[in-house]
Coordinates of C-alpha atoms and ligand atoms in Angstrom, one line a residue:
M1 CA 67.5 3.5 -1.6
M2 CA 67.6 0.7 -4.5
A3 CA 71.2 1.1 -4.5
A4 CA 71.6 0.0 -1.3
E5 CA 69.0 -2.7 -1.3
F6 CA 71.1 -3.8 -4.3
S7 CA 74.3 -3.8 -2.1
N8 CA 72.4 -6.7 0.3
P9 CA 74.5 -9.7 -0.4
T10 CA 71.3 -12.2 0.6
K11 CA 69.3 -10.3 -1.3
K12 CA 71.6 -9.9 -3.8
S13 CA 71.6 -14.1 -4.6
R14 CA 68.2 -14.0 -4.1
M15 CA 67.7 -11.5 -7.3
V16 CA 69.8 -14.3 -8.5
V17 CA 67.3 -17.3 -7.7
M18 CA 64.2 -14.8 -8.8
V19 CA 65.8 -14.8 -12.3
L20 CA 67.3 -17.7 -12.5
W21 CA 63.3 -19.2 -12.2
M22 CA 61.8 -17.2 -14.6
L23 CA 64.5 -17.5 -17.3
V24 CA 62.9 -21.5 -16.5
L25 CA 59.3 -20.7 -16.3
L26 CA 60.0 -17.6 -19.5
G27 CA 61.9 -21.5 -21.8
F28 CA 58.8 -24.4 -20.2
V29 CA 55.9 -21.3 -21.8
V30 CA 58.1 -21.1 -25.1
L31 CA 58.8 -25.2 -24.8
L32 CA 54.6 -24.9 -24.3
S33 CA 53.8 -22.5 -27.1
R34 CA 55.8 -24.4 -29.6
S35 CA 54.7 -27.4 -29.5
D36 CA 51.5 -26.2 -30.3
K37 CA 52.6 -24.6 -33.0
T38 CA 54.0 -27.2 -34.7
S39 CA 52.9 -28.2 -38.1
E40 CA 52.1 -31.3 -38.3
P41 CA 49.3 -32.3 -35.5
V42 CA 50.5 -33.6 -32.3
R43 CA 49.8 -37.4 -32.3
M44 CA 47.4 -38.8 -30.2
P45 CA 49.0 -39.8 -27.0
R46 CA 50.3 -37.0 -26.4
I47 CA 46.8 -35.0 -26.7
V48 CA 45.6 -37.0 -24.1
Q49 CA 48.7 -36.2 -21.8
L50 CA 48.0 -32.6 -22.3
Y51 CA 44.8 -32.7 -21.9
E52 CA 44.9 -34.4 -18.8
R53 CA 47.8 -32.3 -17.5
A54 CA 45.5 -29.6 -18.0
A55 CA 42.4 -30.9 -16.0
K56 CA 44.4 -31.7 -13.5
I57 CA 45.2 -27.8 -12.8
E58 CA 41.8 -26.7 -13.3
R59 CA 40.3 -29.2 -11.1
A60 CA 42.7 -28.3 -8.5
S61 CA 42.2 -24.5 -8.8
R62 CA 37.7 -25.5 -9.5
I63 CA 37.9 -26.8 -6.8
A64 CA 40.1 -24.4 -4.1
E65 CA 37.6 -21.8 -5.7
A66 CA 34.4 -23.6 -4.7
K67 CA 36.8 -24.3 -1.0
E68 CA 36.8 -20.8 -0.3
A69 CA 33.3 -20.0 -1.3
L70 CA 32.1 -22.2 1.5
A71 CA 34.9 -20.8 4.1
E72 CA 33.4 -17.1 3.1
L73 CA 30.2 -18.9 3.8
M74 CA 31.0 -19.9 7.0
R75 CA 32.4 -16.5 7.8
E76 CA 28.7 -15.2 7.5
V77 CA 27.6 -17.1 9.1
T78 CA 29.1 -16.4 12.8
L79 CA 28.3 -13.0 11.8
G80 CA 24.5 -13.8 11.6
R81 CA 24.5 -12.8 8.3
A82 CA 24.0 -16.4 6.5
A83 CA 22.1 -19.7 8.1
L84 CA 22.8 -23.1 7.3
V85 CA 20.1 -26.0 7.3
S86 CA 22.1 -29.0 6.7
V87 CA 20.3 -32.1 5.4
L88 CA 22.0 -33.9 7.9
D89 CA 19.4 -33.2 10.7
W90 CA 17.0 -33.8 8.8
R91 CA 17.4 -37.4 8.3
T92 CA 15.5 -39.8 9.7
A93 CA 15.3 -43.8 10.8
D94 CA 12.6 -44.2 8.2
D95 CA 13.9 -42.5 5.3
R96 CA 14.5 -45.7 2.3
D97 CA 17.7 -42.3 1.7
D98 CA 17.6 -39.2 1.3
S99 CA 15.4 -37.7 -0.4
P100 CA 13.0 -36.7 2.1
A101 CA 15.7 -35.2 3.7
L102 CA 16.7 -33.2 1.9
R103 CA 12.6 -32.2 1.0
R104 CA 12.3 -31.5 4.7
A105 CA 15.3 -28.9 4.4
V106 CA 14.6 -27.0 1.6
R107 CA 10.7 -26.4 3.7
A108 CA 12.8 -25.5 7.0
A109 CA 15.0 -22.8 5.0
Q110 CA 12.2 -21.7 2.3
A111 CA 10.4 -20.8 5.4
M112 CA 13.6 -19.5 6.9
A113 CA 14.7 -17.4 4.4
D114 CA 10.5 -15.6 4.1
E115 CA 11.0 -14.7 6.9
H116 CA 14.4 -13.3 7.2
P117 CA 14.5 -11.8 4.1
K118 CA 18.1 -10.1 4.1
L119 CA 19.5 -13.4 6.0
R120 CA 21.5 -16.1 3.2
V121 CA 19.8 -19.1 3.8
V122 CA 22.5 -22.4 2.7
V123 CA 21.3 -25.8 2.4
H124 CA 24.2 -28.3 2.9
M125 CA 25.1 -31.3 1.7
P126 CA 28.8 -31.3 3.8
A127 CA 31.6 -32.9 2.6
T128 CA 33.2 -36.6 2.3
R129 CA 29.2 -37.7 3.0
T130 CA 27.1 -40.2 0.4
Y131 CA 24.0 -39.2 -0.1
L132 CA 21.5 -41.5 -2.0
L133 CA 19.0 -39.9 -3.9
S134 CA 15.5 -40.8 -5.9
P135 CA 14.4 -38.5 -7.8
V136 CA 13.7 -34.7 -6.3
T137 CA 11.7 -31.8 -6.9
V138 CA 12.7 -28.2 -5.9
S139 CA 11.4 -25.5 -5.6
A140 CA 12.4 -22.2 -3.9
R141 CA 13.1 -18.5 -3.8
R142 CA 16.1 -17.3 -3.1
L143 CA 18.2 -19.4 -1.2
E144 CA 21.2 -21.5 -2.2
L145 CA 22.4 -26.0 -2.3
R146 CA 25.7 -26.3 -1.2
I147 CA 26.0 -29.6 -2.2
D148 CA 30.2 -30.2 -1.0
G149 CA 29.8 -34.6 -0.9
T150 CA 28.9 -36.8 -3.1
V151 CA 25.1 -37.2 -4.1
Q152 CA 24.1 -40.8 -5.4
A153 CA 21.6 -41.8 -7.7
H154 CA 19.4 -44.8 -5.3
N155 CA 18.3 -46.7 -8.4
K156 CA 18.3 -49.6 -5.9
P157 CA 16.2 -52.5 -6.2
Q158 CA 15.1 -51.2 -9.7
L159 CA 15.7 -48.7 -12.0
P160 CA 12.8 -46.1 -11.2
V161 CA 9.2 -46.2 -13.3
V162 CA 10.2 -43.4 -16.1
P163 CA 6.3 -41.8 -16.4
T164 CA 5.9 -41.0 -20.7
F165 CA 4.0 -38.1 -21.6
T166 CA 2.2 -38.6 -23.9
D167 CA 0.9 -34.2 -24.4
K168 CA 0.6 -34.6 -27.9
A169 CA 1.3 -31.2 -27.9
M170 CA 4.7 -31.2 -26.9
S171 CA 7.9 -31.6 -29.6
P172 CA 9.2 -36.0 -29.0
E173 CA 12.5 -34.0 -27.7
L174 CA 9.9 -31.9 -24.8
Q175 CA 8.5 -35.1 -24.0
R176 CA 11.8 -36.5 -23.2
M177 CA 13.5 -33.8 -20.7
Q178 CA 10.2 -33.5 -18.4
Y179 CA 12.4 -36.6 -16.1
A180 CA 15.0 -35.6 -13.6
F181 CA 16.7 -37.0 -10.7
V182 CA 17.2 -32.9 -9.4
R183 CA 15.0 -31.4 -10.8
I184 CA 14.6 -27.5 -10.4
T185 CA 12.1 -25.8 -10.9
E186 CA 9.1 -22.7 -10.8
S187 CA 11.9 -21.6 -8.5
R188 CA 14.0 -18.4 -8.6
E189 CA 17.1 -16.9 -7.3
L190 CA 18.5 -19.8 -6.6
R191 CA 22.4 -21.0 -6.2
L192 CA 23.3 -24.6 -6.9
T193 CA 26.9 -24.9 -5.9
G194 CA 29.6 -27.2 -4.3
F195 CA 33.2 -29.0 -4.6
G196 CA 30.6 -32.0 -4.4
T197 CA 29.6 -34.6 -7.5
V198 CA 26.5 -35.6 -8.8
D199 CA 26.6 -38.7 -10.1
G200 CA 23.9 -40.5 -11.8
D201 CA 25.0 -44.1 -11.8
G202 CA 23.8 -44.0 -15.3
E203 CA 25.5 -47.1 -17.0
K204 CA 22.5 -49.4 -16.3
W205 CA 20.3 -46.7 -18.1
W206 CA 22.8 -47.0 -20.6
R207 CA 22.5 -50.9 -21.4
Q208 CA 18.5 -51.0 -21.4
R209 CA 18.8 -47.7 -23.6
K210 CA 21.3 -49.7 -26.5
L211 CA 18.8 -51.6 -26.4
D212 CA 15.8 -50.2 -26.4
P213 CA 15.8 -47.1 -27.8
T214 CA 12.7 -45.2 -26.5
R215 CA 13.1 -46.5 -23.1
R216 CA 12.8 -43.2 -21.2
A217 CA 16.1 -42.2 -18.6
P218 CA 16.4 -39.5 -16.9
V219 CA 18.1 -36.0 -16.9
L220 CA 20.4 -35.3 -14.2
I221 CA 19.5 -31.5 -13.7
L222 CA 16.8 -30.0 -15.0
V223 CA 15.9 -26.5 -14.7
S224 CA 13.1 -25.8 -16.0
E225 CA 10.0 -22.7 -15.3
S226 CA 12.8 -20.9 -14.1
N227 CA 14.8 -16.9 -13.1
D228 CA 17.9 -16.3 -12.3
V229 CA 19.9 -19.9 -10.9
E230 CA 23.2 -20.4 -11.5
V231 CA 24.8 -24.3 -11.6
S232 CA 28.2 -23.5 -10.7
S233 CA 31.7 -26.3 -9.5
L234 CA 30.0 -28.8 -9.0
E235 CA 30.5 -32.6 -10.6
L236 CA 27.9 -34.3 -12.7
R237 CA 29.0 -37.1 -14.3
N238 CA 27.6 -40.7 -15.6
S239 CA 24.3 -39.0 -16.1
P240 CA 21.2 -41.0 -17.3
F241 CA 20.5 -39.0 -20.4
Y242 CA 21.5 -35.4 -20.3
H243 CA 23.4 -34.2 -18.0
V244 CA 22.1 -30.6 -17.2
V245 CA 19.3 -29.7 -19.1
V246 CA 17.6 -25.7 -18.9
L247 CA 14.2 -25.7 -20.1
R248 CA 11.8 -22.8 -20.4
S249 CA 13.7 -21.2 -18.0
H250 CA 15.9 -17.7 -18.4
D251 CA 18.4 -15.9 -16.7
V252 CA 20.8 -19.5 -16.4
K253 CA 24.4 -19.3 -15.3
L254 CA 26.5 -22.5 -15.7
R255 CA 29.6 -22.1 -14.3
R256 CA 33.1 -23.9 -14.3
L257 CA 30.9 -27.3 -13.7
N258 CA 32.5 -30.5 -14.9
I259 CA 30.8 -32.9 -16.6
S260 CA 31.9 -35.9 -17.8
S261 CA 31.0 -39.4 -19.2
P262 CA 32.6 -41.9 -21.4
V263 CA 32.4 -42.2 -25.0
S264 CA 30.2 -45.1 -25.0
S265 CA 27.2 -43.8 -22.9
V266 CA 23.7 -42.8 -24.6
N267 CA 22.4 -39.5 -25.9
T268 CA 24.1 -38.1 -22.6
D269 CA 24.7 -34.5 -23.9
G270 CA 26.6 -32.5 -21.3
V271 CA 23.8 -29.2 -21.4
D272 CA 20.8 -28.5 -24.0
V273 CA 18.8 -25.4 -23.4
L274 CA 15.6 -25.5 -25.1
A275 CA 12.4 -22.8 -25.1
S276 CA 14.9 -20.3 -23.1
T277 CA 16.6 -17.2 -23.0
H278 CA 19.4 -14.9 -22.0
I279 CA 21.7 -18.9 -21.1
S280 CA 25.9 -18.6 -20.4
V281 CA 28.0 -21.0 -20.3
T282 CA 31.2 -20.4 -18.8
S283 CA 34.3 -22.5 -18.7
C284 CA 32.7 -25.5 -18.1
W285 CA 34.4 -28.8 -18.9
I286 CA 32.7 -31.1 -20.7
S287 CA 33.0 -35.0 -22.2
T288 CA 30.6 -37.0 -23.2
G289 CA 28.6 -39.8 -25.5
D290 CA 27.3 -37.0 -27.3
D291 CA 26.6 -33.3 -27.4
N292 CA 29.2 -32.0 -25.2
V293 CA 26.3 -28.3 -25.7
A294 CA 23.1 -28.6 -27.7
V295 CA 21.1 -25.2 -28.4
K296 CA 17.7 -26.1 -29.6
E297 CA 14.3 -24.8 -30.8
G298 CA 13.1 -21.5 -29.5
S299 CA 16.5 -20.9 -27.4
R300 CA 17.7 -16.7 -27.5
F301 CA 20.2 -15.3 -26.7
V302 CA 22.6 -18.5 -25.7
H303 CA 26.2 -17.3 -24.9
V304 CA 28.6 -20.7 -24.4
Q305 CA 32.3 -19.8 -23.8
G306 CA 35.3 -20.8 -22.8
G307 CA 35.7 -24.1 -21.0
V308 CA 37.7 -27.8 -22.8
F309 CA 35.1 -30.5 -24.9
Y310 CA 37.1 -33.5 -24.7
R311 CA 35.0 -36.0 -26.4
G312 CA 31.5 -35.9 -27.8
H313 CA 29.9 -34.3 -30.8
G314 CA 30.8 -30.6 -29.7
L315 CA 28.4 -28.3 -29.7
S316 CA 25.5 -28.4 -32.0
I317 CA 22.3 -25.7 -32.6
G318 CA 19.3 -27.6 -34.3
S319 CA 18.0 -29.9 -34.6
L320 CA 15.4 -28.2 -36.1
G321 CA 12.2 -28.5 -37.9
E322 CA 11.9 -32.5 -37.5
R323 CA 8.3 -33.3 -39.7
G324 CA 7.7 -30.6 -40.7
T325 CA 7.7 -28.5 -37.1
F326 CA 7.8 -24.8 -36.8
A327 CA 11.2 -23.8 -35.3
S328 CA 13.7 -21.7 -34.2
V329 CA 17.1 -20.7 -32.8
R330 CA 18.5 -16.7 -32.5
D331 CA 21.5 -15.3 -30.9
V332 CA 24.1 -17.2 -30.1
W333 CA 27.4 -16.6 -29.2
L334 CA 30.1 -19.6 -28.9
S335 CA 34.1 -18.6 -28.4
S336 CA 37.0 -19.6 -26.9
V337 CA 36.3 -23.5 -26.1
A338 CA 38.8 -26.0 -26.8
F339 CA 37.8 -29.1 -28.2
I340 CA 39.4 -31.9 -28.3
K341 CA 39.2 -34.9 -30.2
T342 CA 35.6 -34.5 -30.9
T343 CA 33.8 -35.5 -33.8
N344 CA 32.5 -31.8 -34.4
A345 CA 33.3 -28.6 -32.8
A346 CA 30.0 -26.5 -34.4
R347 CA 27.7 -27.7 -36.3
V348 CA 24.0 -26.7 -37.7
K349 CA 21.2 -29.5 -38.3
T350 CA 18.5 -28.3 -39.7
W351 CA 15.9 -31.1 -41.5
Q352 CA 14.5 -30.9 -44.2
G353 CA 10.9 -30.0 -44.4
G354 CA 10.3 -27.9 -42.2
Q355 CA 10.3 -24.2 -40.9
G356 CA 11.7 -21.5 -39.1
V357 CA 15.0 -19.8 -39.1
I358 CA 18.8 -19.6 -37.7
A359 CA 19.6 -16.2 -37.0
N360 CA 22.7 -14.3 -35.9
V361 CA 24.7 -17.3 -34.4
T362 CA 28.1 -17.1 -34.1
F363 CA 31.4 -19.7 -33.6
F364 CA 35.1 -16.9 -32.5
N365 CA 38.0 -18.1 -31.6
L366 CA 37.8 -22.4 -31.1
T367 CA 40.7 -24.3 -31.4
V368 CA 40.3 -27.9 -32.7
S369 CA 42.9 -30.9 -31.8
G370 CA 41.9 -34.5 -33.2
V371 CA 37.9 -33.9 -34.1
G372 CA 36.9 -35.0 -36.8
M373 CA 35.1 -32.7 -38.8
P374 CA 35.5 -29.4 -37.3
I375 CA 32.5 -26.3 -38.7
V376 CA 28.5 -28.3 -40.6
V377 CA 26.1 -27.2 -41.6
D378 CA 23.7 -29.5 -42.6
Q379 CA 20.2 -28.3 -44.4
F380 CA 20.0 -32.3 -45.1
Y381 CA 20.3 -33.6 -41.8
C382 CA 18.6 -37.2 -41.1
P383 CA 20.5 -40.0 -39.7
A384 CA 20.2 -42.9 -40.3
S385 CA 19.0 -43.1 -35.9
Q386 CA 16.9 -40.9 -36.0
H387 CA 14.8 -41.7 -39.3
P388 CA 15.1 -45.6 -40.8
K389 CA 13.0 -44.2 -44.1
P390 CA 14.4 -42.1 -46.6
C391 CA 14.7 -38.8 -46.1
A392 CA 12.7 -36.2 -47.8
N393 CA 13.7 -33.8 -50.4
A394 CA 11.9 -30.7 -49.5
S395 CA 11.7 -27.8 -50.9
K396 CA 11.0 -26.1 -47.6
A397 CA 13.7 -26.2 -44.9
V398 CA 14.5 -23.8 -42.0
A399 CA 16.6 -21.3 -42.7
I400 CA 19.9 -20.4 -42.1
D401 CA 19.8 -16.7 -42.2
G402 CA 23.5 -15.0 -40.3
L403 CA 25.6 -17.6 -39.2
T404 CA 29.5 -16.0 -38.6
I405 CA 32.0 -17.9 -38.2
D406 CA 35.5 -16.5 -37.7
G407 CA 38.9 -18.3 -36.2
V408 CA 38.9 -22.2 -36.0
T409 CA 43.0 -23.2 -35.6
G410 CA 43.6 -26.3 -35.2
W411 CA 43.7 -29.8 -36.9
Q412 CA 41.6 -32.2 -38.5
T413 CA 41.2 -36.1 -38.8
S414 CA 38.3 -36.7 -41.6
G415 CA 39.6 -35.2 -44.2
V416 CA 37.1 -32.5 -44.7
A417 CA 38.3 -28.9 -42.7
A418 CA 34.2 -28.5 -43.7
M419 CA 31.1 -29.1 -44.7
F420 CA 28.3 -26.6 -46.0
H421 CA 25.1 -28.5 -47.1
C422 CA 22.5 -26.5 -48.3
A423 CA 18.8 -26.4 -49.6
R424 CA 18.8 -25.7 -52.8
D425 CA 15.2 -23.1 -52.0
A426 CA 16.3 -22.0 -48.6
P427 CA 18.7 -19.2 -47.6
C428 CA 22.1 -20.7 -46.0
R429 CA 23.8 -17.6 -45.2
V430 CA 27.3 -18.2 -43.8
D431 CA 29.8 -15.5 -43.1
L432 CA 33.2 -17.6 -43.3
R433 CA 36.3 -15.7 -42.1
N434 CA 40.3 -17.2 -40.5
L435 CA 39.7 -21.2 -41.2
H436 CA 43.7 -21.6 -39.8
L437 CA 43.5 -25.8 -40.4
A438 CA 45.7 -28.9 -41.0
P439 CA 44.8 -32.2 -42.0
A440 CA 46.0 -35.7 -40.3
P441 CA 48.7 -36.5 -42.0
G442 CA 47.6 -38.9 -44.6
C443 CA 44.2 -37.2 -45.1
S444 CA 42.9 -34.2 -47.5
N445 CA 42.1 -31.0 -46.1
I446 CA 38.9 -29.7 -48.0
V447 CA 35.6 -28.1 -48.0
R448 CA 32.4 -29.5 -48.9
C449 CA 29.8 -27.3 -50.8
L450 CA 26.3 -27.9 -52.2
N451 CA 23.7 -24.9 -53.1
V452 CA 26.4 -22.8 -51.4
Q453 CA 26.4 -18.6 -53.2
P454 CA 29.6 -17.7 -53.3
T455 CA 29.0 -14.1 -52.3
P456 CA 29.8 -14.3 -48.5
L457 CA 32.2 -17.1 -49.0
T458 CA 34.0 -15.6 -51.0
G459 CA 35.9 -12.7 -50.6
H460 CA 37.1 -13.6 -47.3
S461 CA 41.0 -14.2 -46.4
W462 CA 41.9 -17.7 -46.0
H463 CA 44.7 -18.7 -44.3
R464 CA 47.0 -21.8 -44.7
W465 CA 47.9 -23.1 -41.8
R466 CA 51.4 -23.6 -41.9
P467 CA 51.4 -25.1 -45.3
S468 CA 53.6 -28.5 -45.3
A469 CA 54.4 -31.0 -48.5
S470 CA 52.6 -33.8 -46.4
S471 CA 49.9 -31.4 -45.5
P472 CA 47.9 -30.2 -48.2
P473 CA 46.7 -26.3 -47.7
L474 CA 42.8 -25.9 -47.5
E475 CA 41.8 -24.3 -50.6
A476 CA 39.5 -21.4 -51.0
P477 CA 35.5 -22.8 -50.0
C478 CA 32.8 -23.4 -52.8
R479 CA 35.4 -21.9 -55.0
R480 CA 34.5 -24.5 -57.7
G481 CA 30.8 -24.7 -56.8
D482 CA 28.4 -27.1 -56.3
E483 CA 31.6 -30.4 -54.4
M484 CA 30.3 -32.7 -52.3
H485 CA 34.0 -34.3 -53.0
G486 CA 32.2 -37.8 -53.1
Y487 CA 31.3 -37.4 -49.6
R488 CA 31.5 -41.1 -48.7
L489 CA 28.0 -42.1 -48.1
D490 CA 29.2 -46.0 -49.0
L491 CA 31.3 -45.9 -45.8
T492 CA 29.7 -47.1 -43.2
R493 CA 30.0 -45.2 -39.6
Q494 CA 32.3 -47.6 -38.6
E495 CA 34.8 -47.8 -41.3
R496 CA 34.7 -43.6 -40.9
K497 CA 35.6 -44.0 -37.0
R498 CA 38.0 -47.1 -37.5
L499 CA 39.7 -44.7 -40.1
A500 CA 39.5 -42.2 -37.7
G501 CA 41.1 -44.0 -35.2
N502 CA 43.9 -45.0 -37.7
F503 CA 44.5 -41.4 -38.3
S504 CA 43.8 -41.9 -41.6
C505 CA 41.3 -39.8 -42.9
V506 CA 37.9 -40.6 -44.6
H507 CA 38.5 -38.7 -47.5
P508 CA 42.2 -39.4 -48.6
H509 CA 43.7 -36.3 -50.2
R510 CA 44.2 -37.9 -53.8
R511 CA 47.3 -35.9 -55.6
Ligands
NAG1 C1 36.4 -33.9 -14.2 O1 35.8 -35.2 -13.6 C2 36.6 -35.9 -14.2 C3 35.9 -37.4 -13.4 O2 35.7 -37.3 -12.5 C4 37.7 -36.2 -13.8 O3 38.8 -37.6 -14.4 C5 38.5 -34.6 -15.0 O4 40.0 -34.7 -14.1 C6 37.4 -33.9 -14.1 N1 37.9 -32.8 -14.9 C7 38.0 -31.6 -14.3 C8 38.7 -30.8 -15.2 O5 38.0 -31.0 -13.0
NAG2 C1 23.2 -11.4 -31.9 O1 23.3 -12.0 -30.5 C2 24.1 -11.5 -29.6 C3 25.1 -12.8 -28.5 O2 24.0 -13.5 -28.0 C4 23.8 -10.5 -29.3 O3 24.1 -10.5 -28.1 C5 23.1 -10.2 -30.1 O4 23.0 -8.6 -29.8 C6 22.4 -10.4 -31.2 N1 22.3 -8.8 -32.3 C7 21.3 -8.9 -32.0 C8 21.0 -7.7 -33.9 O5 20.5 -9.2 -32.2
NAG3 C1 40.4 -17.5 -28.0 O1 40.7 -18.3 -27.1 C2 41.6 -19.1 -26.4 C3 41.4 -20.1 -25.8 O2 41.8 -20.7 -26.0 C4 41.8 -17.9 -25.1 O3 42.5 -17.5 -24.1 C5 42.1 -16.4 -26.1 O4 41.9 -15.7 -25.4 C6 41.2 -15.6 -26.9 N1 41.2 -15.2 -28.2 C7 40.0 -14.1 -28.1 C8 40.7 -13.1 -28.8 O5 39.9 -13.9 -27.6
NAG4 C1 15.7 -32.9 -55.1 O1 15.2 -32.7 -55.5 C2 15.9 -31.2 -56.3 C3 14.7 -30.7 -57.4 O2 13.4 -30.8 -57.1 C4 16.8 -32.3 -57.6 O3 17.7 -31.2 -58.2 C5 17.5 -32.7 -56.2 O4 18.3 -33.8 -57.3 C6 17.5 -33.8 -55.5 N1 17.8 -34.1 -55.0 C7 18.3 -35.7 -54.2 C8 18.4 -35.6 -52.8 O5 17.4 -36.4 -54.7
NAG5 C1 46.7 -49.1 -40.4 O1 47.6 -47.7 -40.2 C2 48.4 -48.3 -40.6 C3 49.4 -48.1 -41.7 O2 48.8 -47.1 -42.2 C4 47.6 -50.0 -42.0 O3 48.9 -50.8 -41.8 C5 47.2 -50.7 -41.0 O4 46.1 -51.4 -41.4 C6 45.9 -49.6 -40.5 N1 44.6 -50.5 -39.6 C7 43.8 -50.2 -39.9 C8 42.7 -51.0 -39.3 O5 43.2 -49.6 -41.2

């Protein structure tokens, strides 16, 4: 059979063409992998170019997946297994925007889902349309909400008033998270998906919040007091405040979201998790002006896996223990995320004087490109923006008991590969392996240490990342004991930013 096939001349030439194509493809792959592994960091414009190209491919693939899911849904509708409730059918002439129609559609869909327990019921916002929404609350069970069009926050003629919550029992952070454009609360088995966009029109809010940081602004999508919720495929952008907040909820999956706001935006965290368990953030692309992901007090079993964090502050655990409070975070897994031009990759931040513990946290297989200070563990967190007065030097601190960092590869722009700033009287147990970090040209490549016990940090394999004459190798961290390497408190934030932007660094290498 084979011989016969090969003797066929047209098939033979097709084979030849195929082999040639495969060779070209292979060449491409080799070229790409090479450019990733050059010993000198690639230049910023090139990084941005590569990112944009990859984002285009990711976007096309994500939209294709979401469209396929819609086609599948339509097949189920024709088979009578699913029902669509279109928001367009619930509009009335008196509506100021589409929020009332959405509320009516959800109510109708809920009645249908309750009546037919086997039926898949979907509230639909069809494509090629823009829906104006004022703040809306959705409370649903066993429902789907598909956004294939564009949802736009309705801020006209003026911004909605954000009620201030004065419940003293709530932490300041909890109070800030109470208000949202789309608030999903007391829901279960709810899916929010589609190839559409939710745009928070945040610009006006950021301008106000730059002038008055105490001014409250709404979260774009809040999931609170809910179980078994999935948010996927959507494009979420320009949130007035945090983009997605998961609050006091369990079993929430965020998958393949594209979250983006300009770097200049204010407090536009990508995803915040607070007092929630079994939360996953999978293959999300997040680009913001603040933390890409933040894991806050009372969270357990949070998995962040895959995807790209482009700009923003990376993933943060904390800050915990502000104003002497008790706060813990446990069981966090962060892996296989690519960080591009973020200020940090992974940070753990706790305030002096707090109590509680950060335990069983793993950062695994991270890649960083043009990232400021990739790894930060700080038990003295006290930024001037949040705490203008001098910081406490208390003996109490939130313990860091079991942080594993295994595999960070790439290059940094600050001159500092990692910082371990630990309190004298609180445990700070960090297990560090496989740091393969190079500095930007002209920068040092140091690890700052304070109160780090040598035990967990020695005896691990320390790799140099293709050292060359111009890139100083990373020396074994904390080998010389406490060494903050002249932590440049003398530089203002602006000076540091300018230096990093200019490819120089905060801490130039001294020979
Ligand atoms: C995410 O959305 C932004 C803004 O619409 C877009 O520029 C970017 O390419 C998108 N990225 C991905 C990965 O879809
Ligand atoms: C540690 O955290 C991971 C990630 O959430 C979890 O899978 C694992 O079960 C935790 N280990 C213990 C001992 O709790
Ligand atoms: C490490 O992360 C990259 C993506 O950044 C992924 O392609 C690779 O499979 C991951 N490796 C492991 C061992 O998880
Ligand atoms: C904090 O207090 C300890 C003693 O309690 C002292 O050794 C240390 O130098 C102080 N640190 C700062 C930054 O003041
Ligand atoms: C940027 O770097 C160049 C070359 O190293 C230097 O001449 C220039 O003064 C720097 N610019 C700033 C704003 O620091």
